[in-house]
Coordinates of C-alpha atoms and ligand atoms in Angstrom, one line a residue:
X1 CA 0.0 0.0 0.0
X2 CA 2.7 2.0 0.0
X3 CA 2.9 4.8 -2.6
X4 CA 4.9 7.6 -3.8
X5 CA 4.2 10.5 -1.3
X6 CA 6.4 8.4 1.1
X7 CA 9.4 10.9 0.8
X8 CA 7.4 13.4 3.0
X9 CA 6.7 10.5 5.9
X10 CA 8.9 10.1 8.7
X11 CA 12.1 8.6 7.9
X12 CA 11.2 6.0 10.8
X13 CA 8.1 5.3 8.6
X14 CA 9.8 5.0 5.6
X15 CA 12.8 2.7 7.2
X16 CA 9.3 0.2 7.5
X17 CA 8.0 0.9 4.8
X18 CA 10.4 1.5 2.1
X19 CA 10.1 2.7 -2.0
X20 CA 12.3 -0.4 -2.8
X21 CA 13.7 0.5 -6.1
X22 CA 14.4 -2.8 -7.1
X23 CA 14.9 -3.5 -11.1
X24 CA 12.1 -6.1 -12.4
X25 CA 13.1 -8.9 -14.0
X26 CA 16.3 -10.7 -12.0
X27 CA 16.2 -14.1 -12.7
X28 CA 18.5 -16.9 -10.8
X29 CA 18.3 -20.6 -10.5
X30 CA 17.8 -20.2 -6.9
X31 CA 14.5 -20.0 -5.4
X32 CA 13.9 -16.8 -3.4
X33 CA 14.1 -17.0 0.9
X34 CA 10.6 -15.9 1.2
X35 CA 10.5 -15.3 5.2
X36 CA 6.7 -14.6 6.5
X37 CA 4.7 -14.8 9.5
X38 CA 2.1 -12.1 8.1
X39 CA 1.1 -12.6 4.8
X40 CA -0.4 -9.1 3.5
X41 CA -3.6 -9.2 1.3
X42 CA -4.5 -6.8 -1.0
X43 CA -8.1 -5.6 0.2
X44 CA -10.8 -7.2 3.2
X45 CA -12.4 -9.2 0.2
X46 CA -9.2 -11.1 -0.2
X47 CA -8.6 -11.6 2.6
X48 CA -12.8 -12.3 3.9
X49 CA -12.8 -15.0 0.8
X50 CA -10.0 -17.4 2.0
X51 CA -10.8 -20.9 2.4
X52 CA -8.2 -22.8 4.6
X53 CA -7.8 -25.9 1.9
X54 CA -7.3 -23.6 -1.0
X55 CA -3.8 -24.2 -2.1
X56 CA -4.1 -21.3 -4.4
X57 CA -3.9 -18.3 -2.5
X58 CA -1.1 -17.4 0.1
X59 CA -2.5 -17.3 3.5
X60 CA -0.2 -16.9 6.4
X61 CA 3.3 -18.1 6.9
X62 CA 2.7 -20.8 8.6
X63 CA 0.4 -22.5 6.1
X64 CA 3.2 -21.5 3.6
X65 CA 5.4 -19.1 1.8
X66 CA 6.8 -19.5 -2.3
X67 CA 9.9 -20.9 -0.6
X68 CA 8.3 -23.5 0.7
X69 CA 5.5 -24.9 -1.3
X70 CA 8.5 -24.8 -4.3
X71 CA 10.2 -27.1 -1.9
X72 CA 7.0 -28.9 -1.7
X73 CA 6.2 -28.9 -5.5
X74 CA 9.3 -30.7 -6.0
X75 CA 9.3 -33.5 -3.8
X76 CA 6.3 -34.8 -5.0
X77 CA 7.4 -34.8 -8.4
X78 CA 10.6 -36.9 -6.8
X79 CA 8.2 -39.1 -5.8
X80 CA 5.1 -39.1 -8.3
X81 CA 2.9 -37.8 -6.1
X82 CA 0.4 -35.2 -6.7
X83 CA 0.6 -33.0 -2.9
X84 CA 3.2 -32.2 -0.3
X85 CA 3.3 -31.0 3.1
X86 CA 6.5 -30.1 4.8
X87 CA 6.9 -30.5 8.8
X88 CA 10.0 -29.8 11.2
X89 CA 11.5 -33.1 11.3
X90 CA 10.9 -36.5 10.2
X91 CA 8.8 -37.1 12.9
X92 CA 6.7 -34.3 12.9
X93 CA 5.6 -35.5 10.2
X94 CA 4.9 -39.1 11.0
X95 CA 3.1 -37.3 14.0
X96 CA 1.2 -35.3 11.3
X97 CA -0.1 -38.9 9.9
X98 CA -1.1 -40.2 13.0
X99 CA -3.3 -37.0 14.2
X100 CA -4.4 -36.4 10.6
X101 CA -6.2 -39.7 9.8
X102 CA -6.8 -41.7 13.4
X103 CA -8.7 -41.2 16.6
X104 CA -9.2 -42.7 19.8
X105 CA -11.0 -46.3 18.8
X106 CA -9.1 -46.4 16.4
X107 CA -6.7 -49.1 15.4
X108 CA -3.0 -48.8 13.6
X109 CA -1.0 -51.7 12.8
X110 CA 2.9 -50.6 12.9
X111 CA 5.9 -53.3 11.0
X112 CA 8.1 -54.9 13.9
X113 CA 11.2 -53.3 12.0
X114 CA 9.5 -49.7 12.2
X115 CA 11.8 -46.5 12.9
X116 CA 11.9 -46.3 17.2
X117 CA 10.3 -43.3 17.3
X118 CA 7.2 -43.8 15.4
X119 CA 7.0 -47.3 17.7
X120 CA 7.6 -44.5 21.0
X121 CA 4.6 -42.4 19.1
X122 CA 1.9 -45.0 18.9
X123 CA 2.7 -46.2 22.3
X124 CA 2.1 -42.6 23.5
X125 CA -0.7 -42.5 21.5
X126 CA -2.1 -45.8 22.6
X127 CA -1.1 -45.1 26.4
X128 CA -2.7 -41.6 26.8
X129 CA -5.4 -41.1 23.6
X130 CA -7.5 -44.3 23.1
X131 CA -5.7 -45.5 20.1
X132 CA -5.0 -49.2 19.2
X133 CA -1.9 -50.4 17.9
X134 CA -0.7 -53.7 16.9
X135 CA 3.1 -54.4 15.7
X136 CA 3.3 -57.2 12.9
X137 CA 6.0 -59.1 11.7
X138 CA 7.5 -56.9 8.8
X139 CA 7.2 -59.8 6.2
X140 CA 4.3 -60.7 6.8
X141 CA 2.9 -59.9 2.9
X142 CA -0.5 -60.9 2.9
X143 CA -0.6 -62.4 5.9
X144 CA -1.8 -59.0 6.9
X145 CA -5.2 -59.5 6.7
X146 CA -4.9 -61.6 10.4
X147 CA -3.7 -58.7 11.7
X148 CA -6.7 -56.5 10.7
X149 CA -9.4 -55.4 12.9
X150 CA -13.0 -54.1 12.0
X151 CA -12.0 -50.8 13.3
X152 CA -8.1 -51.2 11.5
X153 CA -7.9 -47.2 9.7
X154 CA -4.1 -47.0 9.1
X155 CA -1.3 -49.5 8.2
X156 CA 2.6 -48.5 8.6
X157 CA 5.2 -49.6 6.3
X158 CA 8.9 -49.4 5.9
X159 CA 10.9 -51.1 3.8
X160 CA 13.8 -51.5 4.4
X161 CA 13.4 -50.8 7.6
X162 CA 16.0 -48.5 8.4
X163 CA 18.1 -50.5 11.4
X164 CA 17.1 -54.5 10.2
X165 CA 16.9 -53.7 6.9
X166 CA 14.1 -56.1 5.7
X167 CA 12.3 -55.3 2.6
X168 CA 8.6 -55.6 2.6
X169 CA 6.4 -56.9 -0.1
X170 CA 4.6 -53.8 -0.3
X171 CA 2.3 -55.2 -2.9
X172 CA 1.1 -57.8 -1.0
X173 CA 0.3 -55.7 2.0
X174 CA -1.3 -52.3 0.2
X175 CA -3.6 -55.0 -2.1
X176 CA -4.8 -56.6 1.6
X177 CA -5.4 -53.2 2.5
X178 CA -7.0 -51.5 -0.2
X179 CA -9.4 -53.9 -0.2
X180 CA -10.6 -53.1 3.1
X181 CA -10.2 -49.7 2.7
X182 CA -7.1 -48.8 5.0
X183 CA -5.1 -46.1 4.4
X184 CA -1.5 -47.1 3.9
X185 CA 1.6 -44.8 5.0
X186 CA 5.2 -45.4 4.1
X187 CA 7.9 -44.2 5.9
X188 CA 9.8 -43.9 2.1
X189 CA 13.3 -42.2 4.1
X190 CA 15.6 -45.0 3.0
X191 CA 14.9 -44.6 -0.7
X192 CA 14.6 -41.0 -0.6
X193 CA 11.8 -41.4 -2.9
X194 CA 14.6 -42.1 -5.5
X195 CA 15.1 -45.6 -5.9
X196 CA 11.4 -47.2 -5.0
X197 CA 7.9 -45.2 -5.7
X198 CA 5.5 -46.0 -3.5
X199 CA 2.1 -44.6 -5.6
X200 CA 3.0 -47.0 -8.4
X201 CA 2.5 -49.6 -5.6
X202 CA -0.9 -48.3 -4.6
X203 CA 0.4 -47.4 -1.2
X204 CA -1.6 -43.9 -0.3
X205 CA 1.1 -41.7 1.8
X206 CA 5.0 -41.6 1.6
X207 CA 6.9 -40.1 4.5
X208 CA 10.3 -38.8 3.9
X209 CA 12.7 -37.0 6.8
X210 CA 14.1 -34.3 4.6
X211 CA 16.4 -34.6 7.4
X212 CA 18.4 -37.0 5.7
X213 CA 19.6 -37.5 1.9
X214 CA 17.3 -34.1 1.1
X215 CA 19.1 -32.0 3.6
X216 CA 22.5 -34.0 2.2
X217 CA 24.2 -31.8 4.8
X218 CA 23.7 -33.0 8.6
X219 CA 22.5 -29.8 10.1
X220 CA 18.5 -29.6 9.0
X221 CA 15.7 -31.1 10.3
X222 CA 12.6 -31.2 8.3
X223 CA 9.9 -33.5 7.2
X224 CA 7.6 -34.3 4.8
X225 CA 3.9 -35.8 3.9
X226 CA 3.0 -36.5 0.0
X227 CA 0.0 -38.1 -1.7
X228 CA -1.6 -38.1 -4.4
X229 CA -5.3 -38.0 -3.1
X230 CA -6.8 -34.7 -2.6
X231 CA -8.8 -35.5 0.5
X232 CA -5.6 -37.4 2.1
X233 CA -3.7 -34.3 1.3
X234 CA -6.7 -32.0 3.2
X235 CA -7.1 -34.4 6.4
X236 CA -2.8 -34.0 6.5
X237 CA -3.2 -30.1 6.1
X238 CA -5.8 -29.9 8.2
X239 CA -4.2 -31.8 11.4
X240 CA -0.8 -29.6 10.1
X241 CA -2.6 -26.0 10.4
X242 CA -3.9 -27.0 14.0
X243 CA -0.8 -28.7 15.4
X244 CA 0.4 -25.7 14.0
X245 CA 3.5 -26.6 13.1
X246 CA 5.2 -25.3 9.6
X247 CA 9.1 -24.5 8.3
X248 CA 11.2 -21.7 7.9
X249 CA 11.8 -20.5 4.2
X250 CA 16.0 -20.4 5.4
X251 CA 15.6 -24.3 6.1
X252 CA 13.7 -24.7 3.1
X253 CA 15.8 -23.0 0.6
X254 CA 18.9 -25.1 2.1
X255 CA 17.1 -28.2 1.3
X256 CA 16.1 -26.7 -2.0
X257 CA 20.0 -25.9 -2.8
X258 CA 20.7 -29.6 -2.0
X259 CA 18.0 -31.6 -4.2
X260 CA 19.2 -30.5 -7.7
X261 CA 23.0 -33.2 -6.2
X262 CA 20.7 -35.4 -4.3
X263 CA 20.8 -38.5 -6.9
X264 CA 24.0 -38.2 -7.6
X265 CA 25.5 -38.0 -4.0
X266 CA 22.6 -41.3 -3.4
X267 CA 24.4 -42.9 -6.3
X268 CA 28.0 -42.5 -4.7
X269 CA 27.2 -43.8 -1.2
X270 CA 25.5 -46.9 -3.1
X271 CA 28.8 -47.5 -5.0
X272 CA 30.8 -47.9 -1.9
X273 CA 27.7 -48.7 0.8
X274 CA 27.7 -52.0 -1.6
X275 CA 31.3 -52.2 -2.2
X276 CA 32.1 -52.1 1.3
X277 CA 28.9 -54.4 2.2
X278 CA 30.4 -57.4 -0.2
X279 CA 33.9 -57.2 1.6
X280 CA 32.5 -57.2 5.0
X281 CA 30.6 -60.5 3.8
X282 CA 34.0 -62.0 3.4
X283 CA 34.9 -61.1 7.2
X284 CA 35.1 -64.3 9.8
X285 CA 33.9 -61.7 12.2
X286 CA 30.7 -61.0 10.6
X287 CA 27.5 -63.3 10.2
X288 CA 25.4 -61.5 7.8
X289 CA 25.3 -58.3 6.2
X290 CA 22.2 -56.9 5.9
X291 CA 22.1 -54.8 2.6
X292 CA 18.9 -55.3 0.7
X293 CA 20.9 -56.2 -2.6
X294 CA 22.6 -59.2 -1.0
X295 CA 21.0 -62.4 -0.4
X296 CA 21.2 -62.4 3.9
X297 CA 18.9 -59.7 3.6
X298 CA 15.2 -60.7 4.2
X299 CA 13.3 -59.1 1.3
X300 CA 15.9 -59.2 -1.2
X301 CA 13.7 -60.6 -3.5
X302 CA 11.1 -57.6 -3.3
X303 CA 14.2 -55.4 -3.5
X304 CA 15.2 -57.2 -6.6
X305 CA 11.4 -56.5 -8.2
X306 CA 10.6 -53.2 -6.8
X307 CA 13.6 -51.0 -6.2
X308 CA 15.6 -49.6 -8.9
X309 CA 18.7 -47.6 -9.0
X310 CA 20.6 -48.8 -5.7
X311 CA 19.8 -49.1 -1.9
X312 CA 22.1 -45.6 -0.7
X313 CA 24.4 -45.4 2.2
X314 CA 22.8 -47.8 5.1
X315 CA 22.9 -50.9 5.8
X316 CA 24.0 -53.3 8.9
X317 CA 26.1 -56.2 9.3
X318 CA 25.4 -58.9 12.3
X319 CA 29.0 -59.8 14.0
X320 CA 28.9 -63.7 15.3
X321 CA 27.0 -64.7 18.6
X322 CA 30.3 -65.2 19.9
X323 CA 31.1 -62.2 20.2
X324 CA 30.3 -59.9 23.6
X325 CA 28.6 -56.5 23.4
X326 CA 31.8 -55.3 24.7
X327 CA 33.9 -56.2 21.7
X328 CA 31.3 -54.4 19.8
X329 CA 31.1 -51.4 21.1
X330 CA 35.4 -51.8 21.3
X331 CA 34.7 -52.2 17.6
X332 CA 32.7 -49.2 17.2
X333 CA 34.6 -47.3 19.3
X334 CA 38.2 -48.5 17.3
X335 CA 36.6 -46.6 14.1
X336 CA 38.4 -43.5 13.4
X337 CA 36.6 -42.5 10.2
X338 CA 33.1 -43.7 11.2
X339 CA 31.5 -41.4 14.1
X340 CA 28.9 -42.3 16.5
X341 CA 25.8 -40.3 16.1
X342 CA 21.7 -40.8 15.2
X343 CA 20.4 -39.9 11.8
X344 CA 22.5 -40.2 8.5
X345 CA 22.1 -38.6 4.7
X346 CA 25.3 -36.4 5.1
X347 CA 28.7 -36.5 3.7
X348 CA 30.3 -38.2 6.6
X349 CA 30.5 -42.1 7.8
X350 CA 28.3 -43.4 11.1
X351 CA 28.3 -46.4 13.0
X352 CA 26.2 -47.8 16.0
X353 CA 25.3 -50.2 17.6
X354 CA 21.9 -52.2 18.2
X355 CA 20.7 -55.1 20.5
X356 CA 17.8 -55.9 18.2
X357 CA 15.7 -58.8 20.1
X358 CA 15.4 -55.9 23.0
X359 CA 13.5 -53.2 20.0
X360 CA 10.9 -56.7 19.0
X361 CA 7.8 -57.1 20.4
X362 CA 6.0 -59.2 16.9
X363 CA 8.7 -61.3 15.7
X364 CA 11.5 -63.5 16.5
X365 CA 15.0 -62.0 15.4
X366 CA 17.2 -64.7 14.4
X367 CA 20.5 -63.1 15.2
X368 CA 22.7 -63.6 18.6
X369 CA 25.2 -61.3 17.5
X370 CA 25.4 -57.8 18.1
X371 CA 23.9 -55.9 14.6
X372 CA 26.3 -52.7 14.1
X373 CA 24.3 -50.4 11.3
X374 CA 26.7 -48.3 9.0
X375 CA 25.8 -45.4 7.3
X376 CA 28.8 -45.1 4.4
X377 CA 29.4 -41.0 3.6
X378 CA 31.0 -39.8 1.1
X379 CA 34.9 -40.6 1.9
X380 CA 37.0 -42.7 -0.4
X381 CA 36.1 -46.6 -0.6
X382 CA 39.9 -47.6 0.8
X383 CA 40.0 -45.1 3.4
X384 CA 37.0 -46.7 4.8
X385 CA 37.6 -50.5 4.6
X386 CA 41.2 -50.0 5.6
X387 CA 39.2 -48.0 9.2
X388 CA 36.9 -51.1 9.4
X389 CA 39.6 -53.3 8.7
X390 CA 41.7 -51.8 11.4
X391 CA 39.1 -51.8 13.7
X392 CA 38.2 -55.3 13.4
X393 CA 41.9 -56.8 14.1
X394 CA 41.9 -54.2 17.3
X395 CA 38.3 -55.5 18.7
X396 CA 38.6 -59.3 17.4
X397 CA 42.3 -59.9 17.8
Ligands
PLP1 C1 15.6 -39.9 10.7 C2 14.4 -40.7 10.4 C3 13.1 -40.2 10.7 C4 12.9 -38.9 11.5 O1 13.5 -37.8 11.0 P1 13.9 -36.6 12.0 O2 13.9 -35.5 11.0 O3 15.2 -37.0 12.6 O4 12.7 -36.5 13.0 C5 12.0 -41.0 10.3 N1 12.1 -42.1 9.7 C6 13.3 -42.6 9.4 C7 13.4 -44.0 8.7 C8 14.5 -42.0 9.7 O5 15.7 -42.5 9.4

């Protein structure tokens, strides 16, 4: 609203509202940092005709800004979906499933293998907010259906799950469900929505923590939701406006900046993720390696039909029963090159380690040995198996 007989105003007035002078037509490949709270609107009308699910008009920052919805825009094309919703973290927006499509009475059915935090989630859910939840063996395929109640409204599914690694036949599960008329959400993280699609598999919602191979960098935390229903992607926005939780445009355009090198840098952690996975299959030390492109892997075979274009980074190897927790961790802790830390998607090399049969509550885990999971960054192939290698003779000697 600002015009022209500004110069006579108060400089104060005109330091808040300025005549930029700004030449029209700069153009960048860089999408703009659009920072809001207040979103301004040009007249009452304007603002008196907004209707909250109306993705085409700017409402308040919260709900939005350019910076964000082009982030948006963009991962569902990654993916093939149709609508995207961005959250704080990975979890928020697993969070953003759960409140946007169940209720107390409800039941959710949740894979064995699942990410912790969702499991801690539903359990909070279940504990404090009448919801049901079961946890089912993550290859179970159709065997689903015994799992599913009359009042069943969401199934969870994750493959590979992101510590055990199994690979679900997501088929099987999503035709089981669709049948009954279950929503299905997939927490899609591992694959980045690269390397497996989860619409062309009928499944209804993908979950991806930005966090991770989007952010590339190890120092963002965002989340999304994406669909390719309409009403999915209003219940979502709905729960989203009142949990009231939204990004900010600097976050955004960081993860914008890193998605144009995201395939590529996915490619080069597959090269030596696999690389180093195949060696450490030749190691004494080590009873299985869990990488869905090798055999040990439960799933392979759905990895083989559904995924294409490599498996990333992660994966876990199983070290033989013989071995104490304490030479694990010795082994861990020997790694020079590989830190200790949560999450993974960045250039740099993680390890930790995991007493599965202590996270299962739905299926037996076969293993007795300690299961270390690796992330593999984006340091040199030798560098890394000659630290493993090291690491071994010093914990194993
Ligand atoms: C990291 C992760 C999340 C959560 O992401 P945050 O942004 O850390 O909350 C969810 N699912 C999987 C599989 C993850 O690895």
């Amino acid at each position: 609203m600002t015009d022209s007989s500004n110069k006579d105003r108060d400089l104060q007035t005109r330091i808040v509202q300025p005549e930029d002078r700004i030449t029209p037509g700069f153009e960048s490949f860089s999408v703009p940092v659009a920072r809001a709270s207040t979103v301004v609107f040009p007249d009452l009308a304007s603002m008196r005709s907004l209707v909250w699910s109306d993705d085409s008009k700017w409402r308040y920052g919260l709900h939005g800004t350019p910076t964000t919805i082009a982030l948006a825009q963009r991962l569902a094309a990654i993916e093939g979906g149709e609508f995207a919703l961005l959250q704080p973290s990975g979890l928020a927006a697993i969070s953003n499933v759960y409140f946007g499509l169940v209720k107390a009475g409800d039941h959710v059915l949740i894979p064995d293998n699942a990410y912790g935090p969702n499991r801690d989630h539903a359990d909070w859910l279940v504990e404090d907010f009448g919801l049901e939840a079961t946890y089912y063996d993550p290859m179970t395929g159709a065997g689903i259906a015994d799992s599913i109640r009359p009042n069943t409204k969401l199934i969870w599914l994750e493959a590979p799950g992101s510590v055990t690694m199994e690979v679900q036949d997501v088929p099987a599960i999503v035709a089981v469900a669709r049948a009954k008329g279950i929503v299905t959400a997939i927490d899609n993280t591992y694959s980045a929505g690269l390397t497996f699609k989860p619409f062309e598999h009928g499944v209804d919602i993908s979950v991806q923590a930005l966090t991770k191979y989007q952010s590339g960098g190890s120092d963002i935390l965002m989340g999304a939701t994406i669909t390719r229903d309409a009403e999915l992607h209003k219940k979502l926005k709905r729960a989203r406006m009142r949990m009231g939780i939204g990004v900010s445009a600097d976050d955004a355009s960081l993860v914008l900046r890193s998605l144009p090198s995201m395939k590529a840098r996915y490619e080069a952690h597959d090269r030596t993720a696999f690389a180093l996975a195949q060696w450490l299959k030749t190691r004494p030390e080590v009873t299985a390696v869990l990488h869905p492109a090798l055999a040990d892997c439960p799933g392979h075979e759905f990895y083989a039909r559904d995924f294409t274009g490599g498996a990333g980074g992660l994966f876990s190897i199983v070290f033989d029963g013989r071995y104490t927790s304490a030479q694990v961790d010795a082994f861990v802790e020997a790694l020079d090159l590989f830190s200790i830390g949560w999450s993974w998607g960045g250039a740099h090399s993680l390890a930790m380690p995991y007493n599965i049969r202590s996270m299962r509550t739905a299926s037996q885990w076969p293993h007795e040995g300690v299961l270390v999971r690796f992330y593999i960054g984006l340091e040199a192939e030798a560098d890394l198996r000659a630290d493993l290698e090291a690491a071994l003779a010093k914990a194993f000697a």
